Amino acid sequence: MVKPTRPHRPGIVAAFAALGALTLAGCAAGGPGDTNAGSSPAASAAAGQCGSVPQVGAVDPDGLLASFSPDVQAAYNGYPYKLQESAWADWKSEKTEGYTAAIVGTSPAAPFIATYQDTLATALEEAGVDIVLNVAPNDPSDVPGQLQQFSQAISLKPDIIFFNPVAPEPALDLVEEAHAAGIPVVSVVVPIDSPYAISATYNGVLQSMATASGVFGAIGGSGDVLEVSGVPGIPNQLFWDAGRDQALELCPDINVVGTVQGLFQPPLAQQAVVQYLATNPAGVDAVIQAGTMGWAIRDAFIQSGQPVPPIQDVGGSQGMAAYALENPDYAYFGTATPAVDMAKAAAQIGLKVLAGAGIKLNAVVNAPFIVDESNLADVVDPSWKIDDGTDLAPEGAYFTDEQIAEFFTNPELGPQSAK
């Protein structure tokens, strides 16, 4: 196969383009072994070499991370937004009980989102919070519709709003409006670049670059790679793009020879990869993908009668992890997305803010939980089937209670655990 030169990839958004320069102004870069991302075989490559996890650091010119533990600091490696002191750092609700909340979600078409939003509502209700509004647009791209729902939430004057933004930037004015009305906004899944929002998210950029680096290292830092993208322009895709670009910068001998669109939908991804392989029978050395489509991409290679190459399993599935365990020579790099634990933690964070615990930062960011040969046997349940697309969500894949406490000036206030 003729290997075309890897094209130059321009900066995706201004925040990503400025990341390196701002990092030099002040950052807390994650060191080897500080996060789950550091436990993969990719971390065994020499720093700065193909296969190692890029150390981009955090955009932290004011040194806000300095007081945090190394594990928490390392989770911000590659986080695209400047860290800011939270506008809610010295605030507490006038109430001590009888809280109300509004949830403005996004379309629950993806199982992860459906599970997350359902769990969030349940966790709040179990904590005695009255949910006065729980809405989401039907179309996952309906930004105007979601903003209208956000305005409705503000008009109801709840004590707190939980918001899963379709697009963060158009919501900035409404987040500031909510602050002016004394209503904290907890942004879930997707972060918002504002001191007025409290973003409780995972680091999508680090997730992407850590697993892509692992895949590139597994094929010796050289080869032809197929890319399976998600939905163009949405935040999760942009974060994945940024992490991919960082990993590729260290790997000049990796050639992205094709891109197909899977839209984060496994059936579409499988069909697209089958079509690609039909016209490219020589195959590829590896596949990188934007999330949740790993097992379907694997099945596309099997359907096409080709060996399954290493596949970046972002938003990994039980079936793909089980397949890797059944095939000990298979190079596996996946991430866990524990929707239930993430949603419960978001509820805990919101309740602590209401109790006056004093949130320090505008972004509570969790490191990705990497699953690879070092922990695969511990993660996989022997009963799992290789065709099971259930999200990979092992115990301990999200924050500990002690880590959550680090984000608050008065951590003794509010719930002490998300469990």
CSV table of C-alpha atoms in Angstrom, one decimal:
chain,number,residue,atom,x,y,z
A,1,MET,CA,0.0,0.0,0.0
A,2,VAL,CA,1.3,3.4,-0.8
A,3,LYS,CA,1.5,5.5,2.3
A,4,PRO,CA,0.4,9.1,1.7
A,5,THR,CA,2.0,11.8,3.8
A,6,ARG,CA,0.0,12.7,6.9
A,7,PRO,CA,-1.7,16.0,6.2
A,8,HIS,CA,-1.2,19.0,8.5
A,9,ARG,CA,-4.1,19.4,10.9
A,10,PRO,CA,-4.9,23.0,11.8
A,11,GLY,CA,-5.9,24.0,15.3
A,12,ILE,CA,-9.5,23.1,16.0
A,13,VAL,CA,-10.6,26.0,18.1
A,14,ALA,CA,-8.8,28.9,19.6
A,15,ALA,CA,-8.7,27.3,23.1
A,16,PHE,CA,-6.7,24.3,21.7
A,17,ALA,CA,-4.5,26.5,19.6
A,18,ALA,CA,-3.5,28.5,22.7
A,19,LEU,CA,-3.0,25.6,25.0
A,20,GLY,CA,0.7,25.2,24.6
A,21,ALA,CA,1.5,28.8,25.0
A,22,LEU,CA,-0.7,29.2,28.0
A,23,THR,CA,0.7,26.1,29.6
A,24,LEU,CA,4.1,27.6,29.6
A,25,ALA,CA,2.7,30.5,31.6
A,26,GLY,CA,1.9,28.2,34.4
A,27,CYS,CA,0.8,24.6,34.6
A,28,ALA,CA,0.8,21.4,36.6
A,29,ALA,CA,1.7,18.7,34.2
A,30,GLY,CA,0.9,15.1,35.1
A,31,GLY,CA,4.0,13.0,35.7
A,32,PRO,CA,4.4,9.3,34.9
A,33,GLY,CA,2.2,7.1,37.0
A,34,ASP,CA,0.2,10.0,38.3
A,35,THR,CA,-3.0,8.9,36.6
A,36,ASN,CA,-4.5,5.8,35.1
A,37,ALA,CA,-3.4,7.2,31.8
A,38,GLY,CA,0.2,6.7,33.0
A,39,SER,CA,-0.2,3.0,33.6
A,40,SER,CA,-0.5,1.9,30.0
A,41,PRO,CA,2.4,0.4,28.0
A,42,ALA,CA,2.4,3.7,26.1
A,43,ALA,CA,3.9,5.3,29.3
A,44,SER,CA,6.9,2.9,29.0
A,45,ALA,CA,8.1,4.8,25.9
A,46,ALA,CA,10.6,7.5,26.5
A,47,ALA,CA,9.0,10.8,27.2
A,48,GLY,CA,8.5,12.8,24.0
A,49,GLN,CA,8.8,9.7,21.8
A,50,CYS,CA,6.0,8.1,19.8
A,51,GLY,CA,4.0,5.9,22.1
A,52,SER,CA,4.4,8.0,25.2
A,53,VAL,CA,1.5,10.1,26.5
A,54,PRO,CA,2.1,13.7,25.5
A,55,GLN,CA,2.7,16.0,28.5
A,56,VAL,CA,0.8,19.1,27.5
A,57,GLY,CA,0.1,20.2,31.0
A,58,ALA,CA,-2.8,22.4,32.2
A,59,VAL,CA,-3.7,25.9,31.4
A,60,ASP,CA,-3.2,27.2,34.9
A,61,PRO,CA,-1.3,30.5,34.8
A,62,ASP,CA,-2.5,31.4,38.4
A,63,GLY,CA,-1.2,28.1,39.9
A,64,LEU,CA,-4.6,27.1,41.1
A,65,LEU,CA,-3.7,23.4,41.0
A,66,ALA,CA,-0.7,23.8,43.3
A,67,SER,CA,-2.5,22.7,46.4
A,68,PHE,CA,-4.0,19.6,44.9
A,69,SER,CA,-2.6,16.0,45.1
A,70,PRO,CA,-0.4,14.8,42.1
A,71,ASP,CA,-3.2,12.4,40.9
A,72,VAL,CA,-5.7,15.2,40.7
A,73,GLN,CA,-3.2,17.6,39.1
A,74,ALA,CA,-2.3,15.0,36.4
A,75,ALA,CA,-5.9,14.7,35.4
A,76,TYR,CA,-5.7,18.2,33.8
A,77,ASN,CA,-3.0,17.2,31.3
A,78,GLY,CA,-4.3,18.6,28.0
A,79,TYR,CA,-7.5,20.1,29.5
A,80,PRO,CA,-8.4,22.7,26.9
A,81,TYR,CA,-9.6,25.6,29.0
A,82,LYS,CA,-7.9,28.0,31.4
A,83,LEU,CA,-8.5,27.1,35.0
A,84,GLN,CA,-10.3,29.8,37.0
A,85,GLU,CA,-11.3,30.4,40.6
A,86,SER,CA,-15.0,29.5,40.9
A,87,ALA,CA,-17.4,32.4,41.2
A,88,TRP,CA,-19.1,30.2,43.8
A,89,ALA,CA,-16.1,29.9,46.0
A,90,ASP,CA,-17.5,32.0,48.9
A,91,TRP,CA,-21.2,31.3,48.3
A,92,LYS,CA,-23.8,29.2,50.1
A,93,SER,CA,-27.6,28.8,49.7
A,94,GLU,CA,-29.8,30.6,52.2
A,95,LYS,CA,-31.6,27.2,52.6
A,96,THR,CA,-30.3,24.2,54.6
A,97,GLU,CA,-32.9,21.8,53.2
A,98,GLY,CA,-35.8,21.6,50.8
A,99,TYR,CA,-33.6,22.3,47.7
A,100,THR,CA,-35.0,22.5,44.2
A,101,ALA,CA,-33.2,21.7,41.0
A,102,ALA,CA,-33.7,21.9,37.3
A,103,ILE,CA,-32.0,19.5,34.8
A,104,VAL,CA,-31.5,20.6,31.3
A,105,GLY,CA,-30.0,17.6,29.5
A,106,THR,CA,-29.3,16.6,25.9
A,107,SER,CA,-31.0,14.1,23.7
A,108,PRO,CA,-30.7,10.7,25.5
A,109,ALA,CA,-30.2,8.8,22.2
A,110,ALA,CA,-26.9,7.4,23.3
A,111,PRO,CA,-27.1,4.8,26.2
A,112,PHE,CA,-24.4,6.6,28.2
A,113,ILE,CA,-26.3,9.9,28.2
A,114,ALA,CA,-29.6,8.2,29.0
A,115,THR,CA,-28.0,6.4,31.9
A,116,TYR,CA,-26.2,9.5,33.1
A,117,GLN,CA,-29.3,11.8,33.1
A,118,ASP,CA,-31.6,9.2,34.7
A,119,THR,CA,-29.0,8.5,37.4
A,120,LEU,CA,-28.6,12.2,38.1
A,121,ALA,CA,-32.3,12.7,38.6
A,122,THR,CA,-32.6,9.7,40.8
A,123,ALA,CA,-29.6,10.7,42.9
A,124,LEU,CA,-31.0,14.2,43.5
A,125,GLU,CA,-34.4,12.8,44.4
A,126,GLU,CA,-32.9,10.3,46.8
A,127,ALA,CA,-31.1,13.3,48.4
A,128,GLY,CA,-34.5,15.0,49.0
A,129,VAL,CA,-34.1,17.5,46.1
A,130,ASP,CA,-37.3,18.5,44.4
A,131,ILE,CA,-36.7,18.5,40.6
A,132,VAL,CA,-38.9,21.3,39.2
A,133,LEU,CA,-37.8,20.7,35.6
A,134,ASN,CA,-36.2,17.8,33.7
A,135,VAL,CA,-36.0,18.5,30.0
A,136,ALA,CA,-33.8,17.8,27.0
A,137,PRO,CA,-34.2,18.6,23.3
A,138,ASN,CA,-35.2,15.7,21.0
A,139,ASP,CA,-32.5,16.4,18.5
A,140,PRO,CA,-28.9,16.2,19.8
A,141,SER,CA,-27.9,19.1,17.6
A,142,ASP,CA,-30.8,21.4,18.7
A,143,VAL,CA,-28.8,24.2,20.3
A,144,PRO,CA,-31.6,26.9,20.1
A,145,GLY,CA,-34.1,24.5,21.6
A,146,GLN,CA,-31.8,23.7,24.5
A,147,LEU,CA,-31.1,27.3,25.2
A,148,GLN,CA,-34.8,28.0,25.3
A,149,GLN,CA,-35.1,25.2,27.9
A,150,PHE,CA,-32.2,26.7,29.9
A,151,SER,CA,-34.0,30.1,29.9
A,152,GLN,CA,-37.1,28.3,31.2
A,153,ALA,CA,-35.1,26.7,34.0
A,154,ILE,CA,-33.8,30.1,35.1
A,155,SER,CA,-37.3,31.5,35.1
A,156,LEU,CA,-38.4,28.8,37.6
A,157,LYS,CA,-35.8,30.1,40.0
A,158,PRO,CA,-34.5,26.7,41.3
A,159,ASP,CA,-31.7,26.5,43.8
A,160,ILE,CA,-29.4,24.9,41.3
A,161,ILE,CA,-29.3,23.9,37.6
A,162,PHE,CA,-27.6,20.8,36.1
A,163,PHE,CA,-26.8,21.4,32.5
A,164,ASN,CA,-25.5,19.0,29.8
A,165,PRO,CA,-24.7,21.4,27.0
A,166,VAL,CA,-25.1,20.6,23.3
A,167,ALA,CA,-22.7,23.4,22.6
A,168,PRO,CA,-21.0,25.3,25.5
A,169,GLU,CA,-20.2,28.6,23.9
A,170,PRO,CA,-23.8,29.7,23.0
A,171,ALA,CA,-24.8,29.1,26.7
A,172,LEU,CA,-22.2,31.4,28.2
A,173,ASP,CA,-24.6,34.4,28.6
A,174,LEU,CA,-27.3,32.2,30.2
A,175,VAL,CA,-24.8,30.8,32.6
A,176,GLU,CA,-23.8,34.3,33.6
A,177,GLU,CA,-27.5,35.2,33.9
A,178,ALA,CA,-28.0,32.3,36.2
A,179,HIS,CA,-25.1,33.5,38.4
A,180,ALA,CA,-26.6,37.0,38.6
A,181,ALA,CA,-29.9,35.3,39.8
A,182,GLY,CA,-27.9,33.4,42.5
A,183,ILE,CA,-28.4,30.0,40.7
A,184,PRO,CA,-25.3,27.8,40.5
A,185,VAL,CA,-25.0,25.8,37.2
A,186,VAL,CA,-23.2,22.5,37.2
A,187,SER,CA,-22.2,21.6,33.7
A,188,VAL,CA,-22.0,17.8,33.3
A,189,VAL,CA,-20.3,15.6,30.7
A,190,VAL,CA,-19.2,18.7,28.6
A,191,PRO,CA,-17.3,21.5,30.3
A,192,ILE,CA,-18.1,25.2,30.0
A,193,ASP,CA,-15.3,27.8,29.8
A,194,SER,CA,-16.7,30.1,32.5
A,195,PRO,CA,-16.0,30.9,36.2
A,196,TYR,CA,-19.8,31.0,36.6
A,197,ALA,CA,-20.3,27.3,35.8
A,198,ILE,CA,-19.0,24.4,37.8
A,199,SER,CA,-17.9,21.8,35.2
A,200,ALA,CA,-17.9,18.2,36.5
A,201,THR,CA,-16.4,16.3,33.6
A,202,TYR,CA,-13.7,13.9,32.5
A,203,ASN,CA,-10.7,15.0,30.4
A,204,GLY,CA,-11.7,14.1,26.9
A,205,VAL,CA,-8.4,15.4,25.4
A,206,LEU,CA,-6.3,13.3,27.7
A,207,GLN,CA,-8.5,10.3,27.1
A,208,SER,CA,-7.9,10.6,23.4
A,209,MET,CA,-4.2,11.3,23.4
A,210,ALA,CA,-3.4,8.6,26.0
A,211,THR,CA,-5.2,5.8,24.1
A,212,ALA,CA,-4.1,6.9,20.7
A,213,SER,CA,-0.5,7.0,21.9
A,214,GLY,CA,-1.0,3.4,23.2
A,215,VAL,CA,-2.2,2.2,19.9
A,216,PHE,CA,0.5,4.0,18.0
A,217,GLY,CA,3.1,2.5,20.3
A,218,ALA,CA,1.6,-1.0,19.9
A,219,ILE,CA,2.3,-0.9,16.1
A,220,GLY,CA,5.9,0.3,16.6
A,221,GLY,CA,5.3,3.9,15.9
A,222,SER,CA,4.9,3.3,12.2
A,223,GLY,CA,2.0,2.3,10.0
A,224,ASP,CA,-1.2,3.1,8.2
A,225,VAL,CA,-4.2,4.1,10.4
A,226,LEU,CA,-7.9,4.4,9.7
A,227,GLU,CA,-9.8,7.1,11.6
A,228,VAL,CA,-13.5,6.7,12.5
A,229,SER,CA,-14.9,10.0,13.5
A,230,GLY,CA,-18.1,10.9,15.5
A,231,VAL,CA,-20.3,13.9,15.0
A,232,PRO,CA,-18.4,16.9,13.5
A,233,GLY,CA,-18.2,20.0,15.6
A,234,ILE,CA,-19.7,18.8,18.8
A,235,PRO,CA,-17.5,19.1,22.0
A,236,ASN,CA,-16.7,15.4,22.4
A,237,GLN,CA,-15.5,15.2,18.8
A,238,LEU,CA,-13.4,18.4,19.2
A,239,PHE,CA,-11.7,17.1,22.4
A,240,TRP,CA,-10.9,13.8,20.7
A,241,ASP,CA,-9.5,15.7,17.7
A,242,ALA,CA,-7.2,17.7,19.9
A,243,GLY,CA,-5.9,14.6,21.7
A,244,ARG,CA,-5.4,12.8,18.4
A,245,ASP,CA,-3.4,15.7,17.1
A,246,GLN,CA,-1.2,15.8,20.2
A,247,ALA,CA,-0.5,12.0,19.9
A,248,LEU,CA,0.3,12.3,16.1
A,249,GLU,CA,2.8,15.1,16.7
A,250,LEU,CA,5.0,12.6,18.4
A,251,CYS,CA,4.5,10.0,15.7
A,252,PRO,CA,5.7,11.3,12.3
A,253,ASP,CA,5.7,7.8,10.8
A,254,ILE,CA,2.0,7.2,11.5
A,255,ASN,CA,-0.1,7.8,8.4
A,256,VAL,CA,-3.8,8.5,8.7
A,257,VAL,CA,-4.7,7.0,5.3
A,258,GLY,CA,-8.5,7.3,5.6
A,259,THR,CA,-11.4,8.8,7.6
A,260,VAL,CA,-14.9,7.4,7.8
A,261,GLN,CA,-17.8,8.8,9.8
A,262,GLY,CA,-19.5,6.7,12.4
A,263,LEU,CA,-21.5,9.4,14.2
A,264,PHE,CA,-20.9,7.6,17.5
A,265,GLN,CA,-23.4,5.0,16.4
A,266,PRO,CA,-22.0,1.4,16.2
A,267,PRO,CA,-24.1,0.2,13.3
A,268,LEU,CA,-23.2,3.1,11.1
A,269,ALA,CA,-19.5,2.7,12.1
A,270,GLN,CA,-19.5,-0.9,11.2
A,271,GLN,CA,-21.1,-0.2,7.8
A,272,ALA,CA,-18.7,2.6,7.1
A,273,VAL,CA,-15.6,0.5,7.9
A,274,VAL,CA,-16.9,-2.5,5.8
A,275,GLN,CA,-17.3,-0.1,2.9
A,276,TYR,CA,-13.8,1.3,3.4
A,277,LEU,CA,-12.2,-2.2,3.5
A,278,ALA,CA,-14.1,-3.2,0.4
A,279,THR,CA,-12.2,-0.6,-1.6
A,280,ASN,CA,-9.0,-0.9,0.5
A,281,PRO,CA,-8.4,-4.6,0.7
A,282,ALA,CA,-4.8,-4.2,2.0
A,283,GLY,CA,-6.3,-3.1,5.3
A,284,VAL,CA,-4.7,-0.9,7.9
A,285,ASP,CA,-2.3,-1.4,10.8
A,286,ALA,CA,-4.6,0.2,13.4
A,287,VAL,CA,-7.8,2.2,13.9
A,288,ILE,CA,-8.5,5.2,16.0
A,289,GLN,CA,-12.1,6.2,16.8
A,290,ALA,CA,-13.8,9.0,18.6
A,291,GLY,CA,-15.8,6.9,21.0
A,292,THR,CA,-18.2,4.0,21.7
A,293,MET,CA,-17.7,2.4,18.3
A,294,GLY,CA,-14.8,0.0,19.0
A,295,TRP,CA,-16.7,-3.3,19.1
A,296,ALA,CA,-18.5,-2.5,15.9
A,297,ILE,CA,-15.3,-1.6,14.1
A,298,ARG,CA,-13.9,-4.9,15.2
A,299,ASP,CA,-16.9,-6.7,13.8
A,300,ALA,CA,-16.4,-4.9,10.5
A,301,PHE,CA,-12.9,-6.4,10.1
A,302,ILE,CA,-14.3,-9.8,11.0
A,303,GLN,CA,-17.1,-9.4,8.5
A,304,SER,CA,-14.6,-8.4,5.9
A,305,GLY,CA,-12.4,-11.4,6.5
A,306,GLN,CA,-9.5,-9.4,7.8
A,307,PRO,CA,-7.5,-9.7,11.0
A,308,VAL,CA,-8.6,-7.3,13.7
A,309,PRO,CA,-5.9,-4.6,14.2
A,310,PRO,CA,-5.4,-2.6,17.4
A,311,ILE,CA,-8.5,-0.3,17.9
A,312,GLN,CA,-8.6,2.7,20.1
A,313,ASP,CA,-11.6,1.8,22.4
A,314,VAL,CA,-12.5,5.2,23.7
A,315,GLY,CA,-15.8,4.8,25.6
A,316,GLY,CA,-15.0,1.1,25.7
A,317,SER,CA,-17.5,-1.8,25.9
A,318,GLN,CA,-17.6,-5.0,27.9
A,319,GLY,CA,-17.6,-6.9,24.7
A,320,MET,CA,-14.4,-5.4,23.3
A,321,ALA,CA,-12.6,-5.8,26.6
A,322,ALA,CA,-13.8,-9.5,26.8
A,323,TYR,CA,-12.5,-10.0,23.2
A,324,ALA,CA,-9.1,-8.6,24.2
A,325,LEU,CA,-8.9,-11.0,27.2
A,326,GLU,CA,-9.8,-14.0,25.1
A,327,ASN,CA,-7.0,-13.0,22.7
A,328,PRO,CA,-3.9,-12.4,24.9
A,329,ASP,CA,-1.7,-11.2,22.0
A,330,TYR,CA,-4.2,-8.5,21.1
A,331,ALA,CA,-3.1,-4.9,21.9
A,332,TYR,CA,-6.0,-3.3,23.8
A,333,PHE,CA,-6.3,0.3,24.8
A,334,GLY,CA,-9.7,1.4,26.1
A,335,THR,CA,-11.3,3.8,28.5
A,336,ALA,CA,-14.1,3.3,31.0
A,337,THR,CA,-17.0,5.8,31.1
A,338,PRO,CA,-18.9,5.1,34.4
A,339,ALA,CA,-22.1,7.0,33.8
A,340,VAL,CA,-23.6,6.0,37.1
A,341,ASP,CA,-20.6,7.1,39.2
A,342,MET,CA,-20.1,10.3,37.2
A,343,ALA,CA,-23.8,11.3,37.6
A,344,LYS,CA,-23.8,10.6,41.4
A,345,ALA,CA,-20.6,12.6,41.8
A,346,ALA,CA,-22.2,15.6,39.9
A,347,ALA,CA,-25.1,15.5,42.3
A,348,GLN,CA,-22.8,15.3,45.3
A,349,ILE,CA,-20.8,18.3,44.0
A,350,GLY,CA,-23.9,20.4,43.5
A,351,LEU,CA,-25.2,19.6,47.0
A,352,LYS,CA,-21.9,20.6,48.5
A,353,VAL,CA,-21.9,23.9,46.6
A,354,LEU,CA,-25.4,24.6,48.0
A,355,ALA,CA,-24.2,23.7,51.5
A,356,GLY,CA,-21.4,26.3,51.3
A,357,ALA,CA,-18.5,23.9,51.1
A,358,GLY,CA,-16.7,26.4,48.8
A,359,ILE,CA,-15.8,25.0,45.4
A,360,LYS,CA,-12.3,26.1,44.6
A,361,LEU,CA,-12.1,25.7,40.8
A,362,ASN,CA,-14.5,26.2,37.9
A,363,ALA,CA,-13.6,22.7,36.6
A,364,VAL,CA,-13.7,19.4,38.5
A,365,VAL,CA,-11.9,17.2,36.0
A,366,ASN,CA,-11.4,13.4,36.3
A,367,ALA,CA,-8.6,11.6,34.7
A,368,PRO,CA,-9.6,8.9,32.1
A,369,PHE,CA,-9.5,5.4,33.4
A,370,ILE,CA,-7.4,3.5,31.0
A,371,VAL,CA,-7.9,-0.3,30.5
A,372,ASP,CA,-5.0,-2.1,28.9
A,373,GLU,CA,-3.0,-5.3,29.3
A,374,SER,CA,-1.9,-4.2,32.8
A,375,ASN,CA,-5.4,-4.3,34.3
A,376,LEU,CA,-7.5,-6.1,31.7
A,377,ALA,CA,-7.8,-9.3,33.7
A,378,ASP,CA,-8.9,-7.4,36.8
A,379,VAL,CA,-11.6,-5.4,34.9
A,380,VAL,CA,-13.2,-8.1,32.7
A,381,ASP,CA,-15.9,-10.3,34.3
A,382,PRO,CA,-15.6,-13.9,32.9
A,383,SER,CA,-19.3,-13.9,32.2
A,384,TRP,CA,-19.0,-11.0,29.6
A,385,LYS,CA,-19.7,-11.9,26.0
A,386,ILE,CA,-17.7,-10.4,23.2
A,387,ASP,CA,-20.8,-9.1,21.4
A,388,ASP,CA,-22.0,-7.1,24.4
A,389,GLY,CA,-21.9,-3.3,23.7
A,390,THR,CA,-22.6,-2.4,27.4
A,391,ASP,CA,-20.4,0.5,28.5
A,392,LEU,CA,-17.2,-0.5,30.3
A,393,ALA,CA,-17.6,0.9,33.8
A,394,PRO,CA,-15.5,-0.9,36.4
A,395,GLU,CA,-15.5,-0.2,40.1
A,396,GLY,CA,-13.2,2.7,41.1
A,397,ALA,CA,-13.1,4.3,37.6
A,398,TYR,CA,-14.1,7.7,38.9
A,399,PHE,CA,-13.2,10.0,41.8
A,400,THR,CA,-12.7,8.8,45.3
A,401,ASP,CA,-14.4,10.6,48.2
A,402,GLU,CA,-11.0,12.0,49.2
A,403,GLN,CA,-10.4,13.4,45.7
A,404,ILE,CA,-13.8,15.1,45.6
A,405,ALA,CA,-13.0,16.7,49.0
A,406,GLU,CA,-9.8,18.3,47.6
A,407,PHE,CA,-12.0,20.6,45.4
A,408,PHE,CA,-13.7,22.3,48.4
A,409,THR,CA,-12.4,24.8,51.0
A,410,ASN,CA,-14.8,23.3,53.6
A,411,PRO,CA,-15.2,19.7,52.5
A,412,GLU,CA,-16.9,18.7,55.8
A,413,LEU,CA,-20.1,20.5,54.5
A,414,GLY,CA,-22.5,18.7,52.3
A,415,PRO,CA,-22.6,15.0,51.4
A,416,GLN,CA,-19.3,13.2,52.1
A,417,SER,CA,-19.8,10.5,49.5
A,418,ALA,CA,-21.5,10.1,46.1
A,419,LYS,CA,-22.3,6.4,46.9
